[in-house]
Amino acid sequence: MKFKLLLVIFNIVFFLSFLTIFFLPLFVMDGSYLGAFWKQNWFFFPLFFSVSAAVNALFLRNRKTLYSLEREDWPALAQHLENEVFKRNRIGFGTASLLCDSLVLLGDFNTVAKLRTLVEQQKPRIYNALRVRFVTAALLAKDREGAESLCRDSEKLPRHDREWLSLYAGLSRRLAGDYPGAAELLEPLCVSGKEVLPVFLASYVCGSLLSAKINNESARLQTSAASGRERVLQRFSRAQWKPYFESEKTAMHVVVLGKLFSEAEAWAWESK
């Protein structure tokens, strides 16, 4: 197992590093200084053993999660994390976010809604940090009302999350057939958004999808979309975009929009 192998390698390297420091006076000074050296630097002993114990304890505590991730066994991972969160009430950001992602992969949106309610009630700060994940799940579950409620009152959130929530709110309105409402949310991202992916996708939706639906605003939407596209193309060539986008696909909310991003890439570079 890869994680177990990494732990073994860590312990070996850590132990050899300890021995190197322990016998350092023998290499740089006379051996008679060994006792005096360690008398002055005694704190290295508890420091080394404390770090080693902490790393090993962390691995042992999370071994089920790590093994499930290693095997990509999402049902086992979800079951284990559900037990941690719902039965043992261990609601941390990492545990809740990983549980949410695994449930989305399994299509278990009812449990995602249960998780969202629990986190909102007991851990508001974690709830705010996970709102982008929750709104992703809500849209996949075709729960547009839930998605729009998650996108409200986002003013105090970090800009990254605010812009993703604006994007999702706009996409939700477009799916509901509210094209002017979608444009109202997405056009500001094209013009003044800072986060690359929301700007890129908002520009595509405004320029290619919404402009054809709102005739009296088509020219303005095309102009705003072109502005957003140019800002992205000034930063990335087609060759530079691919590794950047791949690095961002570690986030579930990016993965689920993969098809839309493929369409946006064709619109941005091939049409140009």
Short mmCIF file of C-alpha atoms in Angstrom, two decimals:
data_model
loop_
_atom_site.label_atom_id
_atom_site.label_comp_id
_atom_site.label_asym_id
_atom_site.label_seq_id
_atom_site.Cartn_x
_atom_site.Cartn_y
_atom_site.Cartn_z
CA MET A 1 0.00 0.00 0.00
CA LYS A 2 1.38 3.38 -1.00
CA PHE A 3 0.45 5.22 2.16
CA LYS A 4 1.91 2.48 4.35
CA LEU A 5 5.10 2.52 2.26
CA LEU A 6 5.35 6.29 2.66
CA LEU A 7 4.99 5.93 6.41
CA VAL A 8 7.76 3.32 6.55
CA ILE A 9 10.06 5.52 4.43
CA PHE A 10 9.28 8.51 6.65
CA ASN A 11 10.18 6.60 9.81
CA ILE A 12 13.42 5.29 8.31
CA VAL A 13 14.52 8.72 7.07
CA PHE A 14 13.48 10.36 10.32
CA PHE A 15 15.40 7.81 12.40
CA LEU A 16 18.53 8.17 10.25
CA SER A 17 18.29 11.96 10.55
CA PHE A 18 18.10 11.59 14.32
CA LEU A 19 21.20 9.38 14.37
CA THR A 20 23.07 11.85 12.16
CA ILE A 21 22.35 14.73 14.52
CA PHE A 22 23.03 12.55 17.57
CA PHE A 23 26.53 11.64 16.37
CA LEU A 24 27.27 15.04 14.80
CA PRO A 25 29.85 16.01 17.46
CA LEU A 26 31.92 12.93 16.54
CA PHE A 27 32.31 14.25 12.99
CA VAL A 28 32.91 17.95 13.63
CA MET A 29 34.51 17.90 17.11
CA ASP A 30 36.37 15.64 19.42
CA GLY A 31 34.31 12.76 20.82
CA SER A 32 34.75 14.09 24.33
CA TYR A 33 32.34 16.91 23.47
CA LEU A 34 29.49 14.49 22.83
CA GLY A 35 28.16 14.61 26.40
CA ALA A 36 28.44 18.40 26.64
CA PHE A 37 26.77 18.85 23.25
CA TRP A 38 23.74 16.81 24.23
CA LYS A 39 23.55 18.38 27.63
CA GLN A 40 23.03 21.76 25.92
CA ASN A 41 20.74 20.39 23.19
CA TRP A 42 18.71 17.90 25.19
CA PHE A 43 15.44 19.22 23.72
CA PHE A 44 16.18 17.42 20.44
CA PHE A 45 15.25 14.10 22.06
CA PRO A 46 11.64 14.96 22.99
CA LEU A 47 11.24 17.01 19.79
CA PHE A 48 12.19 14.12 17.51
CA PHE A 49 10.11 11.56 19.34
CA SER A 50 7.11 13.91 19.60
CA VAL A 51 7.10 14.62 15.86
CA SER A 52 7.52 10.94 15.02
CA ALA A 53 4.73 9.93 17.41
CA ALA A 54 2.41 12.64 16.07
CA VAL A 55 2.88 11.61 12.42
CA ASN A 56 2.38 7.93 13.17
CA ALA A 57 -0.67 8.64 15.33
CA LEU A 58 -2.16 10.80 12.57
CA PHE A 59 -1.67 8.01 10.05
CA LEU A 60 -3.21 5.38 12.33
CA ARG A 61 -6.19 7.59 13.09
CA ASN A 62 -6.90 8.20 9.39
CA ARG A 63 -5.80 4.84 7.98
CA LYS A 64 -9.33 3.82 6.88
CA THR A 65 -9.76 7.07 4.99
CA LEU A 66 -6.32 6.79 3.39
CA TYR A 67 -6.79 3.16 2.36
CA SER A 68 -10.19 3.91 0.82
CA LEU A 69 -8.74 6.85 -1.11
CA GLU A 70 -5.84 4.71 -2.29
CA ARG A 71 -8.21 2.04 -3.63
CA GLU A 72 -10.71 4.66 -4.88
CA ASP A 73 -13.33 2.76 -2.92
CA TRP A 74 -15.89 5.55 -2.67
CA PRO A 75 -18.69 3.51 -0.99
CA ALA A 76 -16.31 2.41 1.78
CA LEU A 77 -14.97 5.94 2.14
CA ALA A 78 -18.46 7.44 2.34
CA GLN A 79 -19.61 4.84 4.88
CA HIS A 80 -16.59 5.46 7.10
CA LEU A 81 -16.91 9.24 6.93
CA GLU A 82 -20.67 9.12 7.55
CA ASN A 83 -19.95 7.20 10.73
CA GLU A 84 -17.37 9.81 11.76
CA VAL A 85 -19.65 12.77 11.08
CA PHE A 86 -23.16 11.58 11.94
CA LYS A 87 -22.48 9.09 14.73
CA ARG A 88 -19.25 10.31 16.32
CA ASN A 89 -19.96 14.00 15.56
CA ARG A 90 -16.45 14.63 14.23
CA ILE A 91 -17.22 17.54 11.93
CA GLY A 92 -13.99 19.00 10.61
CA PHE A 93 -13.49 20.79 7.32
CA GLY A 94 -11.42 17.99 5.81
CA THR A 95 -13.83 15.24 6.89
CA ALA A 96 -16.95 17.11 5.77
CA SER A 97 -15.49 18.18 2.42
CA LEU A 98 -14.24 14.68 1.64
CA LEU A 99 -17.59 13.18 2.62
CA CYS A 100 -19.43 15.66 0.42
CA ASP A 101 -17.20 14.86 -2.58
CA SER A 102 -17.54 11.10 -2.13
CA LEU A 103 -21.34 11.38 -1.84
CA VAL A 104 -21.46 13.45 -5.03
CA LEU A 105 -19.45 10.77 -6.82
CA LEU A 106 -21.94 8.18 -5.59
CA GLY A 107 -24.94 10.36 -6.48
CA ASP A 108 -26.24 10.21 -2.90
CA PHE A 109 -27.68 13.71 -2.79
CA ASN A 110 -30.08 12.99 0.07
CA THR A 111 -27.15 12.38 2.39
CA VAL A 112 -25.44 15.50 1.05
CA ALA A 113 -28.54 17.48 2.06
CA LYS A 114 -28.43 15.85 5.49
CA LEU A 115 -24.74 16.76 5.81
CA ARG A 116 -25.44 20.32 4.72
CA THR A 117 -28.14 20.76 7.38
CA LEU A 118 -25.94 19.31 10.12
CA VAL A 119 -22.92 21.45 9.24
CA GLU A 120 -25.04 24.59 8.91
CA GLN A 121 -26.50 24.06 12.38
CA GLN A 122 -23.35 23.02 14.22
CA LYS A 123 -20.40 24.47 12.28
CA PRO A 124 -21.38 27.70 10.50
CA ARG A 125 -17.80 28.57 9.54
CA ILE A 126 -17.26 25.17 7.94
CA TYR A 127 -20.66 25.49 6.27
CA ASN A 128 -19.61 28.76 4.62
CA ALA A 129 -16.33 27.21 3.52
CA LEU A 130 -18.23 24.32 1.90
CA ARG A 131 -21.01 26.28 0.25
CA VAL A 132 -19.49 25.94 -3.22
CA ARG A 133 -19.41 22.15 -2.80
CA PHE A 134 -22.96 22.08 -1.49
CA VAL A 135 -24.32 24.21 -4.32
CA THR A 136 -22.59 21.91 -6.81
CA ALA A 137 -24.40 18.95 -5.29
CA ALA A 138 -27.71 20.85 -5.24
CA LEU A 139 -27.51 21.59 -8.96
CA LEU A 140 -26.60 18.01 -9.79
CA ALA A 141 -29.64 16.93 -7.76
CA LYS A 142 -31.72 19.45 -9.77
CA ASP A 143 -32.54 21.25 -6.54
CA ARG A 144 -32.48 24.77 -7.99
CA GLU A 145 -34.20 26.36 -5.00
CA GLY A 146 -31.61 24.85 -2.68
CA ALA A 147 -28.82 25.98 -4.98
CA GLU A 148 -30.07 29.56 -5.09
CA SER A 149 -30.53 29.68 -1.31
CA LEU A 150 -26.91 28.58 -0.89
CA CYS A 151 -25.78 31.38 -3.19
CA ARG A 152 -27.48 34.12 -1.17
CA ASP A 153 -25.78 36.24 1.51
CA SER A 154 -22.29 35.55 0.23
CA GLU A 155 -20.93 39.09 0.74
CA LYS A 156 -18.77 38.10 3.73
CA LEU A 157 -17.23 35.09 2.01
CA PRO A 158 -13.79 35.17 0.33
CA ARG A 159 -13.80 36.54 -3.21
CA HIS A 160 -12.98 33.11 -4.65
CA ASP A 161 -16.13 31.62 -3.14
CA ARG A 162 -18.29 34.66 -3.95
CA GLU A 163 -17.43 34.46 -7.64
CA TRP A 164 -18.02 30.71 -7.83
CA LEU A 165 -21.37 31.13 -6.10
CA SER A 166 -22.31 33.92 -8.53
CA LEU A 167 -21.41 31.61 -11.40
CA TYR A 168 -23.52 28.77 -10.03
CA ALA A 169 -26.42 31.08 -9.26
CA GLY A 170 -26.31 32.32 -12.85
CA LEU A 171 -26.16 28.80 -14.24
CA SER A 172 -29.09 27.82 -12.04
CA ARG A 173 -31.21 30.67 -13.39
CA ARG A 174 -30.26 29.76 -16.94
CA LEU A 175 -31.36 26.16 -16.38
CA ALA A 176 -34.65 27.48 -15.01
CA GLY A 177 -35.16 29.54 -18.18
CA ASP A 178 -34.62 32.89 -16.43
CA TYR A 179 -32.18 34.24 -19.03
CA PRO A 180 -32.25 37.92 -17.96
CA GLY A 181 -31.69 36.84 -14.35
CA ALA A 182 -28.77 34.67 -15.42
CA ALA A 183 -27.24 37.54 -17.39
CA GLU A 184 -27.64 39.86 -14.41
CA LEU A 185 -25.46 37.54 -12.31
CA LEU A 186 -22.94 36.43 -14.94
CA GLU A 187 -22.20 39.66 -16.81
CA PRO A 188 -20.42 41.32 -13.83
CA LEU A 189 -18.07 38.32 -13.70
CA CYS A 190 -17.16 38.87 -17.35
CA VAL A 191 -16.41 42.53 -16.78
CA SER A 192 -14.78 42.67 -13.36
CA GLY A 193 -14.37 39.12 -12.00
CA LYS A 194 -10.92 38.12 -10.77
CA GLU A 195 -11.11 34.31 -10.53
CA VAL A 196 -10.04 32.80 -13.85
CA LEU A 197 -12.43 29.85 -14.13
CA PRO A 198 -15.66 31.65 -13.16
CA VAL A 199 -14.74 34.54 -15.48
CA PHE A 200 -13.97 32.13 -18.33
CA LEU A 201 -17.20 30.17 -17.99
CA ALA A 202 -19.37 33.24 -17.38
CA SER A 203 -17.94 34.81 -20.55
CA TYR A 204 -18.78 31.72 -22.58
CA VAL A 205 -22.32 31.46 -21.23
CA CYS A 206 -23.01 35.16 -21.80
CA GLY A 207 -21.41 35.33 -25.24
CA SER A 208 -22.54 32.03 -26.69
CA LEU A 209 -25.67 30.96 -24.84
CA LEU A 210 -27.46 33.95 -23.32
CA SER A 211 -26.84 36.49 -26.08
CA ALA A 212 -28.92 34.36 -28.43
CA LYS A 213 -31.79 34.25 -25.92
CA ILE A 214 -32.00 37.95 -25.04
CA ASN A 215 -32.20 39.84 -28.33
CA ASN A 216 -32.41 43.35 -26.89
CA GLU A 217 -29.24 42.80 -24.83
CA SER A 218 -27.31 40.63 -27.28
CA ALA A 219 -24.76 43.26 -28.32
CA ARG A 220 -23.95 44.25 -24.74
CA LEU A 221 -23.59 40.64 -23.63
CA GLN A 222 -21.31 39.90 -26.58
CA THR A 223 -19.13 42.87 -25.65
CA SER A 224 -18.92 41.86 -21.99
CA ALA A 225 -18.18 38.26 -22.94
CA ALA A 226 -15.41 39.36 -25.30
CA SER A 227 -13.93 41.44 -22.48
CA GLY A 228 -13.83 38.44 -20.14
CA ARG A 229 -12.42 36.18 -22.83
CA GLU A 230 -9.63 38.62 -23.68
CA ARG A 231 -8.61 38.91 -20.05
CA VAL A 232 -8.23 35.13 -19.86
CA LEU A 233 -6.44 34.83 -23.23
CA GLN A 234 -3.97 37.51 -22.19
CA ARG A 235 -2.88 35.24 -19.32
CA PHE A 236 -3.00 31.85 -21.06
CA SER A 237 -2.17 30.45 -24.44
CA ARG A 238 -3.98 27.24 -25.42
CA ALA A 239 -0.89 25.24 -24.42
CA GLN A 240 -0.66 27.02 -21.04
CA TRP A 241 -4.35 26.60 -20.34
CA LYS A 242 -4.35 22.80 -20.39
CA PRO A 243 -1.94 22.21 -17.43
CA TYR A 244 -3.56 25.06 -15.50
CA PHE A 245 -7.04 23.60 -15.92
CA GLU A 246 -5.84 20.09 -15.06
CA SER A 247 -4.39 21.40 -11.80
CA GLU A 248 -7.75 23.00 -10.95
CA LYS A 249 -9.69 19.80 -11.64
CA THR A 250 -8.82 18.47 -8.19
CA ALA A 251 -11.89 20.42 -7.01
CA MET A 252 -15.24 18.68 -7.44
CA HIS A 253 -17.04 21.88 -8.48
CA VAL A 254 -14.63 22.17 -11.42
CA VAL A 255 -14.95 18.52 -12.42
CA VAL A 256 -18.76 18.57 -12.67
CA LEU A 257 -18.59 21.48 -15.14
CA GLY A 258 -16.08 19.69 -17.36
CA LYS A 259 -18.35 19.50 -20.42
CA LEU A 260 -19.20 23.18 -20.19
CA PHE A 261 -15.51 24.04 -19.90
CA SER A 262 -14.77 21.98 -23.03
CA GLU A 263 -17.37 23.99 -24.93
CA ALA A 264 -15.91 27.21 -23.54
CA GLU A 265 -12.41 26.25 -24.69
CA ALA A 266 -13.63 25.72 -28.24
CA TRP A 267 -15.46 29.07 -28.09
CA ALA A 268 -12.45 30.91 -26.70
CA TRP A 269 -9.67 29.63 -28.94
CA GLU A 270 -11.12 27.90 -32.01
CA SER A 271 -13.65 30.62 -32.76
CA LYS A 272 -10.93 33.24 -32.32
#
